[in-house]
mmCIF file of C-alpha atoms in Angstrom:
data_model
loop_
_atom_site.group_PDB
_atom_site.id
_atom_site.type_symbol
_atom_site.label_atom_id
_atom_site.label_comp_id
_atom_site.label_asym_id
_atom_site.label_seq_id
_atom_site.Cartn_x
_atom_site.Cartn_y
_atom_site.Cartn_z
ATOM 1 C CA MET A 1488 -23.023 29.808 -29.742
ATOM 2 C CA LYS A 1489 -26.095 31.444 -28.255
ATOM 3 C CA THR A 1490 -25.276 34.233 -25.818
ATOM 4 C CA ARG A 1491 -27.574 34.732 -22.843
ATOM 5 C CA TYR A 1492 -27.768 37.931 -20.815
ATOM 6 C CA SER A 1493 -29.412 38.132 -17.408
ATOM 7 C CA TYR A 1494 -29.592 40.589 -14.530
ATOM 8 C CA GLY A 1495 -28.472 39.596 -11.042
ATOM 9 C CA GLY A 1496 -30.189 42.099 -8.816
ATOM 10 C CA ASP A 1497 -29.709 45.828 -9.343
ATOM 11 C CA GLU A 1498 -25.917 45.849 -9.766
ATOM 12 C CA HIS A 1499 -24.900 42.801 -11.808
ATOM 13 C CA ILE A 1500 -25.218 41.507 -15.354
ATOM 14 C CA PHE A 1501 -24.306 37.884 -16.047
ATOM 15 C CA VAL A 1502 -23.377 36.922 -19.608
ATOM 16 C CA GLU A 1503 -23.126 33.289 -20.706
ATOM 17 C CA MET A 1504 -21.536 32.666 -24.104
ATOM 18 C CA ASP A 1505 -22.954 29.171 -24.505
ATOM 19 C CA GLU A 1506 -24.580 26.386 -22.505
ATOM 20 C CA GLU A 1507 -21.353 24.373 -22.382
ATOM 21 C CA MET A 1508 -17.676 25.241 -22.140
ATOM 22 C CA SER A 1509 -15.615 25.513 -25.320
ATOM 23 C CA LEU A 1510 -12.461 27.353 -26.338
ATOM 24 C CA GLU A 1511 -14.594 29.419 -28.706
ATOM 25 C CA ALA A 1512 -16.747 30.547 -25.760
ATOM 26 C CA PHE A 1513 -13.632 31.352 -23.720
ATOM 27 C CA PHE A 1514 -12.053 33.467 -26.469
ATOM 28 C CA LYS A 1515 -15.296 35.340 -27.121
ATOM 29 C CA SER A 1516 -15.742 36.049 -23.406
ATOM 30 C CA MET A 1517 -12.104 37.148 -23.139
ATOM 31 C CA SER A 1518 -12.477 39.501 -26.106
ATOM 32 C CA ILE A 1519 -15.565 41.177 -24.614
ATOM 33 C CA THR A 1520 -14.138 41.537 -21.091
ATOM 34 C CA ASN A 1521 -10.857 42.928 -22.469
ATOM 35 C CA ALA A 1522 -12.846 45.444 -24.501
ATOM 36 C CA VAL A 1523 -14.902 46.421 -21.441
ATOM 37 C CA ARG A 1524 -11.730 47.082 -19.433
ATOM 38 C CA ALA A 1525 -10.122 49.019 -22.296
ATOM 39 C CA ALA A 1526 -13.208 51.223 -22.736
ATOM 40 C CA HIS A 1527 -13.121 52.456 -19.104
ATOM 41 C CA ILE A 1528 -16.923 52.661 -19.069
ATOM 42 C CA ASP A 1529 -18.106 54.968 -16.313
ATOM 43 C CA GLY A 1530 -20.213 53.050 -13.819
ATOM 44 C CA ILE A 1531 -18.611 49.625 -14.233
ATOM 45 C CA THR A 1532 -16.941 48.710 -10.957
ATOM 46 C CA GLU A 1533 -15.839 45.115 -11.536
ATOM 47 C CA VAL A 1534 -15.352 42.613 -14.375
ATOM 48 C CA CYS A 1535 -15.239 38.931 -13.414
ATOM 49 C CA PRO A 1536 -14.554 36.387 -16.217
ATOM 50 C CA ALA A 1537 -15.365 32.702 -15.595
ATOM 51 C CA ASN A 1538 -14.705 30.009 -18.218
ATOM 52 C CA GLY A 1539 -17.025 30.830 -21.150
ATOM 53 C CA SER A 1540 -18.983 33.491 -19.252
ATOM 54 C CA PHE A 1541 -18.489 36.677 -17.268
ATOM 55 C CA GLN A 1542 -20.177 38.945 -14.736
ATOM 56 C CA ILE A 1543 -20.222 42.734 -14.684
ATOM 57 C CA LYS A 1544 -20.809 44.720 -11.498
ATOM 58 C CA PHE A 1545 -22.023 48.268 -12.086
ATOM 59 C CA ASP A 1546 -23.391 51.315 -10.313
ATOM 60 C CA PRO A 1547 -26.944 51.927 -11.606
ATOM 61 C CA ASP A 1548 -26.736 55.566 -10.471
ATOM 62 C CA ARG A 1549 -23.899 56.127 -12.954
ATOM 63 C CA ILE A 1550 -24.950 53.940 -15.876
ATOM 64 C CA ALA A 1551 -28.460 52.760 -16.694
ATOM 65 C CA PRO A 1552 -28.815 48.959 -16.913
ATOM 66 C CA ASP A 1553 -30.392 49.136 -20.389
ATOM 67 C CA ARG A 1554 -27.560 51.307 -21.668
ATOM 68 C CA LEU A 1555 -24.945 48.931 -20.267
ATOM 69 C CA MET A 1556 -26.746 45.956 -21.796
ATOM 70 C CA SER A 1557 -26.742 47.666 -25.193
ATOM 71 C CA THR A 1558 -23.020 48.440 -24.869
ATOM 72 C CA LEU A 1559 -22.206 44.805 -24.061
ATOM 73 C CA GLN A 1560 -24.221 43.583 -27.036
ATOM 74 C CA SER A 1561 -22.299 45.938 -29.325
ATOM 75 C CA LEU A 1562 -18.996 44.642 -27.921
ATOM 76 C CA GLU A 1563 -20.203 41.087 -28.512
ATOM 77 C CA GLN A 1564 -20.719 41.822 -32.219
ATOM 78 C CA ALA A 1565 -17.185 43.192 -32.444
ATOM 79 C CA ALA A 1566 -15.863 40.114 -30.640
ATOM 80 C CA GLU A 1567 -17.045 37.893 -33.489
ATOM 81 C CA LYS A 1568 -14.251 39.381 -35.629
ATOM 82 C CA ALA A 1569 -11.614 39.639 -32.910
ATOM 83 C CA ASP A 1570 -8.195 38.035 -33.236
ATOM 84 C CA LYS A 1571 -8.252 34.508 -31.821
ATOM 85 C CA ARG A 1572 -4.548 34.422 -31.004
ATOM 86 C CA LEU A 1573 -3.355 34.612 -27.427
ATOM 87 C CA GLN A 1574 0.130 35.522 -26.204
ATOM 88 C CA THR A 1575 0.495 33.230 -23.219
ATOM 89 C CA ARG A 1576 2.822 30.707 -21.603
ATOM 90 C CA ILE A 1577 3.087 26.941 -21.243
ATOM 91 C CA VAL A 1578 3.962 25.567 -17.809
ATOM 92 C CA GLU A 1579 5.150 22.110 -16.763
ATOM 93 C CA ILE A 1580 3.469 20.866 -13.573
ATOM 94 C CA PRO A 1581 4.950 17.771 -11.851
ATOM 95 C CA VAL A 1582 2.335 15.241 -10.695
ATOM 96 C CA TYR A 1583 2.759 12.318 -8.334
ATOM 97 C CA TYR A 1584 -0.110 10.047 -9.395
ATOM 98 C CA ARG A 1585 -1.522 7.557 -6.859
ATOM 99 C CA ASP A 1586 0.268 9.362 -4.034
ATOM 100 C CA PRO A 1587 -0.275 8.240 -0.405
ATOM 101 C CA TRP A 1588 -1.992 11.486 0.732
ATOM 102 C CA THR A 1589 -4.871 11.613 -1.747
ATOM 103 C CA THR A 1590 -5.158 7.805 -1.528
ATOM 104 C CA GLU A 1591 -5.595 7.988 2.238
ATOM 105 C CA THR A 1592 -8.148 10.778 1.871
ATOM 106 C CA LEU A 1593 -10.234 9.101 -0.811
ATOM 107 C CA MET A 1594 -10.393 5.894 1.224
ATOM 108 C CA ARG A 1595 -11.866 7.870 4.150
ATOM 109 C CA PHE A 1596 -14.744 9.061 1.952
ATOM 110 C CA ARG A 1597 -15.674 5.962 -0.061
ATOM 111 C CA GLU A 1598 -19.278 6.035 1.179
ATOM 112 C CA ARG A 1599 -19.667 9.335 -0.696
ATOM 113 C CA HIS A 1600 -18.334 7.910 -3.960
ATOM 114 C CA GLN A 1601 -19.975 6.162 -6.915
ATOM 115 C CA ASP A 1602 -17.517 3.236 -6.569
ATOM 116 C CA PRO A 1603 -16.942 2.497 -2.861
ATOM 117 C CA ALA A 1604 -14.894 -0.616 -3.648
ATOM 118 C CA GLY A 1605 -12.361 1.103 -5.936
ATOM 119 C CA THR A 1606 -10.308 4.271 -6.131
ATOM 120 C CA ASP A 1607 -10.972 7.531 -7.947
ATOM 121 C CA LEU A 1608 -8.504 6.525 -10.664
ATOM 122 C CA ASP A 1609 -10.153 3.104 -11.042
ATOM 123 C CA TYR A 1610 -13.519 4.791 -11.505
ATOM 124 C CA ALA A 1611 -12.245 7.459 -13.905
ATOM 125 C CA ALA A 1612 -10.446 4.871 -16.044
ATOM 126 C CA ARG A 1613 -13.586 2.753 -16.334
ATOM 127 C CA MET A 1614 -15.843 5.742 -17.044
ATOM 128 C CA ASN A 1615 -13.577 6.812 -19.915
ATOM 129 C CA GLY A 1616 -13.219 3.363 -21.491
ATOM 130 C CA TYR A 1617 -9.660 2.518 -20.459
ATOM 131 C CA ASP A 1618 -8.676 -1.036 -19.565
ATOM 132 C CA THR A 1619 -6.114 -0.002 -16.948
ATOM 133 C CA VAL A 1620 -5.336 2.907 -14.663
ATOM 134 C CA GLU A 1621 -1.950 3.198 -16.384
ATOM 135 C CA GLN A 1622 -3.676 3.846 -19.729
ATOM 136 C CA PHE A 1623 -5.874 6.473 -18.109
ATOM 137 C CA ILE A 1624 -2.923 8.235 -16.439
ATOM 138 C CA HIS A 1625 -1.162 8.397 -19.796
ATOM 139 C CA ALA A 1626 -4.250 9.937 -21.394
ATOM 140 C CA HIS A 1627 -4.376 12.475 -18.572
ATOM 141 C CA HIS A 1628 -0.794 13.717 -18.934
ATOM 142 C CA ALA A 1629 -0.099 13.125 -22.646
ATOM 143 C CA SER A 1630 -1.824 16.269 -23.930
ATOM 144 C CA PRO A 1631 -1.739 19.884 -22.681
ATOM 145 C CA TRP A 1632 -4.551 21.603 -20.777
ATOM 146 C CA PHE A 1633 -5.887 25.161 -21.043
ATOM 147 C CA VAL A 1634 -6.530 27.322 -17.948
ATOM 148 C CA SER A 1635 -10.023 28.672 -18.586
ATOM 149 C CA MET A 1636 -10.562 30.299 -15.187
ATOM 150 C CA VAL A 1637 -8.765 31.039 -11.920
ATOM 151 C CA GLY A 1638 -10.907 31.390 -8.833
ATOM 152 C CA PHE A 1639 -13.751 29.904 -6.785
ATOM 153 C CA VAL A 1640 -11.034 29.104 -4.242
ATOM 154 C CA ALA A 1641 -8.093 31.536 -4.168
ATOM 155 C CA GLY A 1642 -5.603 30.636 -6.890
ATOM 156 C CA LEU A 1643 -7.422 27.489 -8.067
ATOM 157 C CA PRO A 1644 -7.143 26.921 -11.847
ATOM 158 C CA PHE A 1645 -9.851 25.250 -13.906
ATOM 159 C CA LEU A 1646 -8.266 23.261 -16.751
ATOM 160 C CA TYR A 1647 -9.762 22.231 -20.090
ATOM 161 C CA GLN A 1648 -8.083 19.395 -22.008
ATOM 162 C CA LEU A 1649 -6.710 20.368 -25.439
ATOM 163 C CA VAL A 1650 -7.937 17.388 -27.436
ATOM 164 C CA GLU A 1651 -10.967 16.627 -29.591
ATOM 165 C CA ARG A 1652 -14.199 16.778 -27.605
ATOM 166 C CA GLU A 1653 -14.765 13.026 -27.899
ATOM 167 C CA ARG A 1654 -11.322 12.341 -26.400
ATOM 168 C CA GLN A 1655 -11.680 14.677 -23.426
ATOM 169 C CA ILE A 1656 -11.684 13.083 -19.997
ATOM 170 C CA GLN A 1657 -15.159 13.233 -18.475
ATOM 171 C CA VAL A 1658 -15.981 12.047 -14.980
ATOM 172 C CA PRO A 1659 -18.646 13.181 -12.485
ATOM 173 C CA LYS A 1660 -17.895 14.608 -9.073
ATOM 174 C CA TYR A 1661 -18.414 12.635 -5.868
ATOM 175 C CA LEU A 1662 -22.019 11.848 -4.974
ATOM 176 C CA ARG A 1663 -21.564 13.963 -1.831
ATOM 177 C CA PRO A 1664 -18.699 16.410 -1.191
ATOM 178 C CA ARG A 1665 -15.736 15.479 0.988
ATOM 179 C CA THR A 1666 -14.894 17.552 4.045
ATOM 180 C CA ASP A 1667 -11.180 17.205 3.299
ATOM 181 C CA THR A 1668 -8.927 17.438 0.248
ATOM 182 C CA PRO A 1669 -5.119 17.692 0.495
ATOM 183 C CA LYS A 1670 -3.531 20.905 -0.706
ATOM 184 C CA HIS A 1671 -2.180 20.646 -4.284
ATOM 185 C CA THR A 1672 -4.462 17.724 -5.190
ATOM 186 C CA ILE A 1673 -4.925 17.181 -8.936
ATOM 187 C CA GLY A 1674 -8.684 16.801 -9.329
ATOM 188 C CA HIS A 1675 -11.296 16.371 -12.033
ATOM 189 C CA GLY A 1676 -15.044 16.917 -12.267
ATOM 190 C CA GLY A 1677 -17.180 16.975 -15.408
ATOM 191 C CA CYS A 1678 -14.937 18.177 -18.242
ATOM 192 C CA PHE A 1679 -12.677 20.252 -15.979
ATOM 193 C CA GLY A 1680 -9.432 19.418 -14.225
ATOM 194 C CA CYS A 1681 -8.161 21.517 -11.344
ATOM 195 C CA ILE A 1682 -5.409 21.907 -8.760
ATOM 196 C CA TYR A 1683 -6.626 22.465 -5.213
ATOM 197 C CA SER A 1684 -4.626 25.499 -4.107
ATOM 198 C CA VAL A 1685 -5.472 25.017 -0.411
ATOM 199 C CA ARG A 1686 -6.621 22.183 1.815
ATOM 200 C CA GLY A 1687 -10.376 21.979 2.300
ATOM 201 C CA ALA A 1688 -13.659 20.475 1.217
ATOM 202 C CA GLY A 1689 -14.144 19.242 -2.341
ATOM 203 C CA GLY A 1690 -15.954 16.931 -4.680
ATOM 204 C CA TYR A 1691 -13.672 16.427 -7.671
ATOM 205 C CA GLN A 1692 -12.143 13.002 -8.257
ATOM 206 C CA MET A 1693 -8.554 12.881 -6.930
ATOM 207 C CA PHE A 1694 -5.827 11.586 -9.262
ATOM 208 C CA GLY A 1695 -2.603 12.715 -7.592
ATOM 209 C CA ILE A 1696 -0.748 15.634 -6.071
ATOM 210 C CA THR A 1697 1.859 18.191 -7.117
ATOM 211 C CA PRO A 1698 4.771 19.339 -4.929
ATOM 212 C CA MET A 1699 4.652 22.738 -6.650
ATOM 213 C CA PRO A 1700 2.850 25.526 -4.721
ATOM 214 C CA ILE A 1701 0.448 27.569 -6.850
ATOM 215 C CA TYR A 1702 -0.806 30.010 -4.212
ATOM 216 C CA ASP A 1703 1.200 31.692 -1.460
ATOM 217 C CA PRO A 1704 -0.369 34.619 0.432
ATOM 218 C CA THR A 1705 2.915 35.060 2.334
ATOM 219 C CA GLN A 1706 4.780 35.395 -0.992
ATOM 220 C CA LYS A 1707 7.792 33.536 0.368
ATOM 221 C CA VAL A 1708 7.927 30.960 -2.454
ATOM 222 C CA SER A 1709 10.623 32.151 -4.847
ATOM 223 C CA TYR A 1710 8.493 32.265 -7.994
ATOM 224 C CA LEU A 1711 5.450 33.766 -6.186
ATOM 225 C CA ARG A 1712 7.150 36.830 -4.710
ATOM 226 C CA GLU A 1713 5.759 39.170 -7.356
ATOM 227 C CA PHE A 1714 2.195 37.830 -7.167
ATOM 228 C CA MET A 1715 0.713 35.320 -4.752
ATOM 229 C CA VAL A 1716 -1.330 33.472 -7.428
ATOM 230 C CA PHE A 1717 0.624 31.475 -9.985
ATOM 231 C CA PHE A 1718 -1.942 30.818 -12.733
ATOM 232 C CA ARG A 1719 -3.605 33.200 -15.175
ATOM 233 C CA PRO A 1720 -6.528 32.511 -17.526
ATOM 234 C CA GLY A 1721 -5.091 31.405 -20.846
ATOM 235 C CA ASP A 1722 -2.091 29.585 -19.381
ATOM 236 C CA ILE A 1723 -1.358 26.167 -20.878
ATOM 237 C CA VAL A 1724 -0.401 23.300 -18.568
ATOM 238 C CA LYS A 1725 1.527 20.124 -19.309
ATOM 239 C CA TRP A 1726 1.516 17.501 -16.553
ATOM 240 C CA LYS A 1727 4.788 15.678 -15.882
ATOM 241 C CA PRO A 1728 4.494 12.324 -14.034
ATOM 242 C CA ILE A 1729 6.961 11.966 -11.153
ATOM 243 C CA ASP A 1730 7.662 9.345 -8.476
ATOM 244 C CA ARG A 1731 8.049 9.663 -4.687
ATOM 245 C CA GLU A 1732 11.776 10.368 -4.882
ATOM 246 C CA GLU A 1733 11.225 13.192 -7.367
ATOM 247 C CA TYR A 1734 8.325 14.507 -5.290
ATOM 248 C CA ASP A 1735 10.501 14.692 -2.167
ATOM 249 C CA ALA A 1736 13.343 16.362 -4.098
ATOM 250 C CA ILE A 1737 11.073 19.083 -5.497
ATOM 251 C CA THR A 1738 9.500 19.620 -2.068
ATOM 252 C CA ALA A 1739 12.994 20.162 -0.628
ATOM 253 C CA ASP A 1740 13.901 22.543 -3.466
ATOM 254 C CA VAL A 1741 10.726 24.570 -2.895
ATOM 255 C CA ALA A 1742 11.506 24.849 0.823
ATOM 256 C CA ALA A 1743 15.043 26.006 0.026
ATOM 257 C CA ASN A 1744 13.829 28.482 -2.635
ATOM 258 C CA ARG A 1745 15.734 26.582 -5.313
ATOM 259 C CA TYR A 1746 12.767 25.394 -7.368
ATOM 260 C CA GLU A 1747 11.789 27.227 -10.539
ATOM 261 C CA PRO A 1748 8.961 25.900 -12.731
ATOM 262 C CA ARG A 1749 9.627 25.259 -16.414
ATOM 263 C CA ILE A 1750 7.804 28.099 -18.208
ATOM 264 C CA ARG A 1751 7.985 29.126 -21.854
ATOM 265 C CA LYS A 1752 6.242 31.924 -23.746
ATOM 266 C CA VAL A 1753 4.006 30.723 -26.587
ATOM 267 C CA THR A 1754 1.327 31.964 -28.952
ATOM 268 C CA PHE A 1755 -1.907 29.977 -28.938
ATOM 269 C CA ASP A 1756 -3.871 30.336 -32.184
ATOM 270 C CA LEU A 1757 -7.421 28.978 -31.833
ATOM 271 C CA ASP A 1758 -8.021 28.687 -35.584
ATOM 272 C CA ALA A 1759 -4.720 26.831 -36.068
ATOM 273 C CA PHE A 1760 -5.566 24.562 -33.130
ATOM 274 C CA ASN A 1761 -8.969 23.643 -34.564
ATOM 275 C CA ALA A 1762 -7.400 22.969 -37.961
ATOM 276 C CA ASP A 1763 -4.648 20.691 -36.570
ATOM 277 C CA ILE A 1764 -5.035 19.767 -32.904
ATOM 278 C CA ASP A 1765 -2.221 17.205 -32.737
ATOM 279 C CA GLY A 1766 0.152 19.427 -34.705
ATOM 280 C CA THR A 1767 -0.554 22.412 -32.461
ATOM 281 C CA ASN A 1768 0.014 20.327 -29.330
ATOM 282 C CA GLN A 1769 3.273 19.007 -30.739
ATOM 283 C CA ARG A 1770 4.482 22.562 -31.357
ATOM 284 C CA LEU A 1771 3.529 23.497 -27.795
ATOM 285 C CA MET A 1772 5.566 20.574 -26.465
ATOM 286 C CA GLU A 1773 8.530 21.609 -28.606
ATOM 287 C CA ALA A 1774 8.310 25.144 -27.245
ATOM 288 C CA LEU A 1775 8.162 23.846 -23.666
ATOM 289 C CA HIS A 1776 11.288 21.746 -24.107
ATOM 290 C CA GLY A 1777 13.190 24.180 -26.325
ATOM 291 C CA VAL A 1778 13.231 21.997 -29.439
#
């Protein structure tokens, strides 16, 4: 990895761990930003991590930019030796693939898509070398995903597939953004998946929808009463395919405050993952299901 530092005006430093996202870049960025917070450096007013990068906001009247840059570079050297184990959680997210709401929306915006005659799933399957949409859907939900960032839109998680790089789903965004995307859409653009936390514009390919709220500013949803945003960087997600009947049942349970997501505490070890990706994913699945 080749770290790049740059100033953003008089009050910001942007630090990019590498030119492309990787778990190594995420862990290095996490180690540095955790160290910055722990050091309570006078003059730093905000720390904003984002995938394999981060931004620091500072008060130049309290800390000189050159001094802050030197401090960050020293923390980067220490991060090279930091522990690459993360105490986190794995979460099961139900997904209704090929649902009527995203299907209706994508059909309204076909003139903005690379494949006006097909669907987003048709296009994604073809772009990733699958013969059928069913094969592609299986590849999408068979392995876990890593939450590398939460933000851009309130509560929206960016998800990075935990498989070998050559097996990761890759698909470009729409040629031109949509003006509408249903809330809780499961999307994908580039190497990142996401869940649209609110309804609005978007450009990621749409694969399905989840009945499970992930952002609730009213904090009325039972599992969001402590904090309005469900996801945290470092969470691990496992998609669970569901049908319309299951979707409606979960929607009713959410409305009645009966629904509780399946969540289990796990330790994610980056070195162990790189040494045995399939074995690590199997252990994560066993932890999720209590095996």
